[in-house]
Short mmCIF file of C-alpha atoms in Angstrom, two decimals:
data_model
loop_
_atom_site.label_atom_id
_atom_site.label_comp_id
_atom_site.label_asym_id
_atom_site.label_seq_id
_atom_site.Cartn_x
_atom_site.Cartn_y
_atom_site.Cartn_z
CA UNK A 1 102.42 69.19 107.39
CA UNK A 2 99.41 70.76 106.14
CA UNK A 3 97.67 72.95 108.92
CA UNK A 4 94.77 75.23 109.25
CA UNK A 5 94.31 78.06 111.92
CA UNK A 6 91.73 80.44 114.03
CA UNK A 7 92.73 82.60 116.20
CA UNK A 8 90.75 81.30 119.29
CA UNK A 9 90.65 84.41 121.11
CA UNK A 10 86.79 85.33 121.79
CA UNK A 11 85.11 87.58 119.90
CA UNK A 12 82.42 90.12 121.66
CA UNK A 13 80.42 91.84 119.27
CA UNK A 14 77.74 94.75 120.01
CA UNK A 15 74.48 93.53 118.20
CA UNK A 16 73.76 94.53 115.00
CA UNK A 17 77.50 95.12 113.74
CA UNK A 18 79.64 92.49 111.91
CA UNK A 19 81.62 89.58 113.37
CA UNK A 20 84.55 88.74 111.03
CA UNK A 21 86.78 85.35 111.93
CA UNK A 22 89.46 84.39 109.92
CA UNK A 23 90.55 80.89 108.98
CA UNK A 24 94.53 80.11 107.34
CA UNK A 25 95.70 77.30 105.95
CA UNK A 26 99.69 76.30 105.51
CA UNK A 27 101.58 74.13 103.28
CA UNK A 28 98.70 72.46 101.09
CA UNK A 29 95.62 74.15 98.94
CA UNK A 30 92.37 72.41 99.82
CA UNK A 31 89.54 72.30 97.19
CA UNK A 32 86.98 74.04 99.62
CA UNK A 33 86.61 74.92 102.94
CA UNK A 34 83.91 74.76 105.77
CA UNK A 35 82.65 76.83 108.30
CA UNK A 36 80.66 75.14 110.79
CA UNK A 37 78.65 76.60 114.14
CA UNK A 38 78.85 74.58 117.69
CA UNK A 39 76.66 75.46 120.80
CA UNK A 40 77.94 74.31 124.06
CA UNK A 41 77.28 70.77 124.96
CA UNK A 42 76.19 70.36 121.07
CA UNK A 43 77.76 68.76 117.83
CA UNK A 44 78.94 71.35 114.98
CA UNK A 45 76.39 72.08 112.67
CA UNK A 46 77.14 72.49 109.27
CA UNK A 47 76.86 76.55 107.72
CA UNK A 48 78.36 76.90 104.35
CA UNK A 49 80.90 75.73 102.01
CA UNK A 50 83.06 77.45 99.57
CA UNK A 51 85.40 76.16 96.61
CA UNK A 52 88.69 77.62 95.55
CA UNK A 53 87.32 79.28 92.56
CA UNK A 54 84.41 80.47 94.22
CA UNK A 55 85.70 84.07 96.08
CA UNK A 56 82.52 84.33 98.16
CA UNK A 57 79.01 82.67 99.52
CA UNK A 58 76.36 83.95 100.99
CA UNK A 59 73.38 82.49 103.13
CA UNK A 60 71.45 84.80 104.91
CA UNK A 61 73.16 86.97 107.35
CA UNK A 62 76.53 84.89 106.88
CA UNK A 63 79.24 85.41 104.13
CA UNK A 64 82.28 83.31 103.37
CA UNK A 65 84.94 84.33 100.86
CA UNK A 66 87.95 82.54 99.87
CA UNK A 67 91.34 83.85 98.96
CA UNK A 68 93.79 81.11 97.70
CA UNK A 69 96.89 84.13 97.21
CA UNK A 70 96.52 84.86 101.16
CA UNK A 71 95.50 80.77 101.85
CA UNK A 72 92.73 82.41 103.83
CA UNK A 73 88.97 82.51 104.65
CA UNK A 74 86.81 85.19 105.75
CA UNK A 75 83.58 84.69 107.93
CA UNK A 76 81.33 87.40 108.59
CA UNK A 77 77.98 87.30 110.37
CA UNK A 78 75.88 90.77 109.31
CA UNK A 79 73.20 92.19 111.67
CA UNK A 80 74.49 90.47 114.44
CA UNK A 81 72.48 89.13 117.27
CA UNK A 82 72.73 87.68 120.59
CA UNK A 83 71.46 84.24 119.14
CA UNK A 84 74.51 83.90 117.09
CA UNK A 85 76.39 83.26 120.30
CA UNK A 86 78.55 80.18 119.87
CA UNK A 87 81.81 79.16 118.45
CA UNK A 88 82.23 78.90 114.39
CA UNK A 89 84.43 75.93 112.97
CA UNK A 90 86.97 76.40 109.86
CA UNK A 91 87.18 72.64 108.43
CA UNK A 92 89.31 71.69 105.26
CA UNK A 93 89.20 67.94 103.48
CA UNK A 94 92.57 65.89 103.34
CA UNK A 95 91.74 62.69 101.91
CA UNK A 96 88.96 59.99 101.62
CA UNK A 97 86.18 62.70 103.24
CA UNK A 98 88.18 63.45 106.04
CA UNK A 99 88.22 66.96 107.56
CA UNK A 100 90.21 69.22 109.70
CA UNK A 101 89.10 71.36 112.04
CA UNK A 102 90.49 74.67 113.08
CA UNK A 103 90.24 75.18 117.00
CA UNK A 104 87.33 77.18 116.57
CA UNK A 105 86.38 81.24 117.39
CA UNK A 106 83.97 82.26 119.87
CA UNK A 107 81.62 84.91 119.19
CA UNK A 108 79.59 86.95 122.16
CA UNK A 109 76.71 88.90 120.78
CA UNK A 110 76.23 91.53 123.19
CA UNK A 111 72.96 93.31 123.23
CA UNK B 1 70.60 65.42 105.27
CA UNK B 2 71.50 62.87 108.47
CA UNK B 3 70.04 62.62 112.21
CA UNK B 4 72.29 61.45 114.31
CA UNK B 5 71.99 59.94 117.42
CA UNK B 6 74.92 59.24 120.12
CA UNK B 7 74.78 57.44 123.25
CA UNK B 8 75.35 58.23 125.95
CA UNK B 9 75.25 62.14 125.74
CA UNK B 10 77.75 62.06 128.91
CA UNK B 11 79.47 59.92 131.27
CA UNK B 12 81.79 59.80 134.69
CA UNK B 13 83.84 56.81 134.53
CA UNK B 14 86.54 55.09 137.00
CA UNK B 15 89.70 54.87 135.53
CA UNK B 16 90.69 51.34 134.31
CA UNK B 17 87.16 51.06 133.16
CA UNK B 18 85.75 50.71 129.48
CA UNK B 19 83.15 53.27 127.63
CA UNK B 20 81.54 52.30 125.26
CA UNK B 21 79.83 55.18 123.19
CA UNK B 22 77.03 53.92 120.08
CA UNK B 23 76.29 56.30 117.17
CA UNK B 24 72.87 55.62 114.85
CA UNK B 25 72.41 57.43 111.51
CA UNK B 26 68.84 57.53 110.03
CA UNK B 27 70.42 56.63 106.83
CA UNK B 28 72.66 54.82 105.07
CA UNK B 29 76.33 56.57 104.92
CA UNK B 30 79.22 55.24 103.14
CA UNK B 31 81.54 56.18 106.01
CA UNK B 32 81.52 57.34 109.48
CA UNK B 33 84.17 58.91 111.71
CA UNK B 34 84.96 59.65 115.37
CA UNK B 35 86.15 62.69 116.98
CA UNK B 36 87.80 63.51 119.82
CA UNK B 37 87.16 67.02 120.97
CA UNK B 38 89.67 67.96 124.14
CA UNK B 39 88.67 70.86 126.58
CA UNK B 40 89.57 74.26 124.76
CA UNK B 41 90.36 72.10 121.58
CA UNK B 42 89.26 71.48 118.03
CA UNK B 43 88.19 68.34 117.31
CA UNK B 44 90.56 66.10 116.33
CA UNK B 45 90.13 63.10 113.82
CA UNK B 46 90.18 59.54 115.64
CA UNK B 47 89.33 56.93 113.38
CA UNK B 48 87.08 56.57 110.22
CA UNK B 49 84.93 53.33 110.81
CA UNK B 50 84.58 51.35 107.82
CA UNK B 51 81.91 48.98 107.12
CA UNK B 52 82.69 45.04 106.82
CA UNK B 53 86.69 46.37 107.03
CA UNK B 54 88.74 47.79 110.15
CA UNK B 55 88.57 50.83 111.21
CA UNK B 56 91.42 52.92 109.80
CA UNK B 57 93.28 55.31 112.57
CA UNK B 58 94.65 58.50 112.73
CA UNK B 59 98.30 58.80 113.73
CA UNK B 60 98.34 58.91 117.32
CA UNK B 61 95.64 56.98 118.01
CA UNK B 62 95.57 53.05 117.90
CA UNK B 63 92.86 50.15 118.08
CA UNK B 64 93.73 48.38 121.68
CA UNK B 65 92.89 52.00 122.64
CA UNK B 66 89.97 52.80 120.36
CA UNK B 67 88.42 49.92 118.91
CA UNK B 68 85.79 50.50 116.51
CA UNK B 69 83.07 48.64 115.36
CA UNK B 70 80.58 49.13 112.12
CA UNK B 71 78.41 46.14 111.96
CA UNK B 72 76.23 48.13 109.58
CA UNK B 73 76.05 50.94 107.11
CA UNK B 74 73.90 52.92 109.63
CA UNK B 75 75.57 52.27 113.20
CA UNK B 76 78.92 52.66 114.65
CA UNK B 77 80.82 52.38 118.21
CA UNK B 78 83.70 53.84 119.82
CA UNK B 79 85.00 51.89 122.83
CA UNK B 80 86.86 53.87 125.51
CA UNK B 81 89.18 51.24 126.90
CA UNK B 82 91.26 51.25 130.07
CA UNK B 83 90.60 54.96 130.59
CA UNK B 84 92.81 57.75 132.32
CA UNK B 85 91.91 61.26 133.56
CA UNK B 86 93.74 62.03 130.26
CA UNK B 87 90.49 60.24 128.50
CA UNK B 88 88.66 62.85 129.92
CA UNK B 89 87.05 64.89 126.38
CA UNK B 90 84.23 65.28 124.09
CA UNK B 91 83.71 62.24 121.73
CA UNK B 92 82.15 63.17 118.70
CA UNK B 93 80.62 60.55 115.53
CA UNK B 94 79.80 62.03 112.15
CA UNK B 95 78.99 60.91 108.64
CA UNK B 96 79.60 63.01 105.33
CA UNK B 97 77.13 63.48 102.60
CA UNK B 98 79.08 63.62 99.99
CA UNK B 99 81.41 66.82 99.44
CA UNK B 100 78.71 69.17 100.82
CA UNK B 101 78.71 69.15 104.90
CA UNK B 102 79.35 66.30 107.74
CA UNK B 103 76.51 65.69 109.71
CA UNK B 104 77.50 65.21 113.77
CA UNK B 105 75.78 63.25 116.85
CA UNK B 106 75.35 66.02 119.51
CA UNK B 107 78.76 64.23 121.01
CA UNK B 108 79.67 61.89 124.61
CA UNK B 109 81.11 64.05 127.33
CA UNK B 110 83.42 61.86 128.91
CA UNK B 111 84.88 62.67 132.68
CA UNK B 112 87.47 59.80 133.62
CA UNK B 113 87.69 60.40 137.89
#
């Protein structure tokens, strides 16, 4: 069955370097992916999404690239800072809008 | 984009008991869905709530457990029903806008004691 995967060990970043989290999918190809931030007690928002032919995205501080031959995606936050605290989503579609979610990564901006 | 708002934003239950948990949109979505999100868990798909039809379930999950109902194309609820310690979780509604993002309610904490 199709799967996707973060590692959901914690990630504690020194301010101002990059955070990288990784997100892999398994036994299907999905037409884009999401990455998605949630704060404690809070809903996920939405960040950015990328489509398999698209190899990266930018907004801001945040990059997303996409590599189909791995089955993996890449999400970096540059300049970190402690107000990126919180834990970032991987979500892929399977059907009629649905989405699944990978279990998520925290990130601890330390400053 | 969406605002949405769920009710209530948390909740200590008896077990046996019945939650029900509401979920307005601001708009007018197509479809709506409900998460479950379990301690130290992703969230994981419950139901999509379909207007004017039953709600369609995940595997795993059934309707005496969950039902659903989506009187209109704006509001949804989850019911909780005969609850467990094991209900105990983060309930989550969202809608989609189109292929671009989901929007979420900020989600029901649920403690069944």
């Amino acid at each position: 069955s199709q799967k996707i995967e973060q590692n959901s060990e914690a990630l504690n970043i020194q301010e101002g370097k990059t955070a990288t989290l990784t997100c892999n999918y398994t036994n299907y190809s999905p037409a884009y992916l999401q990455w998605y931030r949630q704060d404690p007690g809070r809903g996920p928002v939405f960040l950015l999404l990328i489509r398999e032919n698209e190899k990266e995205k930018r907004k801001e501080r945040l990059k997303v690239t996409f590599d189909t031959t791995l089955k993996q995606s890449l999400f970096h936050i540059t300049a970190s800072q402690p107000a990126d605290s919180a834990t970032y989503l991987c979500a892929s579609p399977y059907g009629n809008n649905r989405l699944a979610f990978g279990k998520g990564n925290q990130v601890v901006v330390i400053p | 984009s969406a605002v949405i708002s769920q009710k209530p934003s948390r909740d200590i239950c008896q077990r046996g008991t019945s939650l029900t948990i509401q979920c307005q949109v601001d708009s007018q979505v197509t479809m709506m869905f409900w998460y479950r999100q379990q301690p130290g868990q992703s969230l994981t798909l419950i139901a999509t709530a379909n207007q004017g039809s039953e709600a369609t379930y995940e595997s795993g999950f059934v309707i005496d457990k969950f039902p659903i109902s989506r009187p209109n194309l704006t509001f949804s609820t989850l019911t909780v029903s005969n609850m467990s310690p094991e209900d105990s979780s983060i309930y989550l509604c969202s809608a989609p806008t189109g292929l671009s993002e989901a929007f979420f309610g900020q989600g029901t904490r649920l403690t069944v004691v």
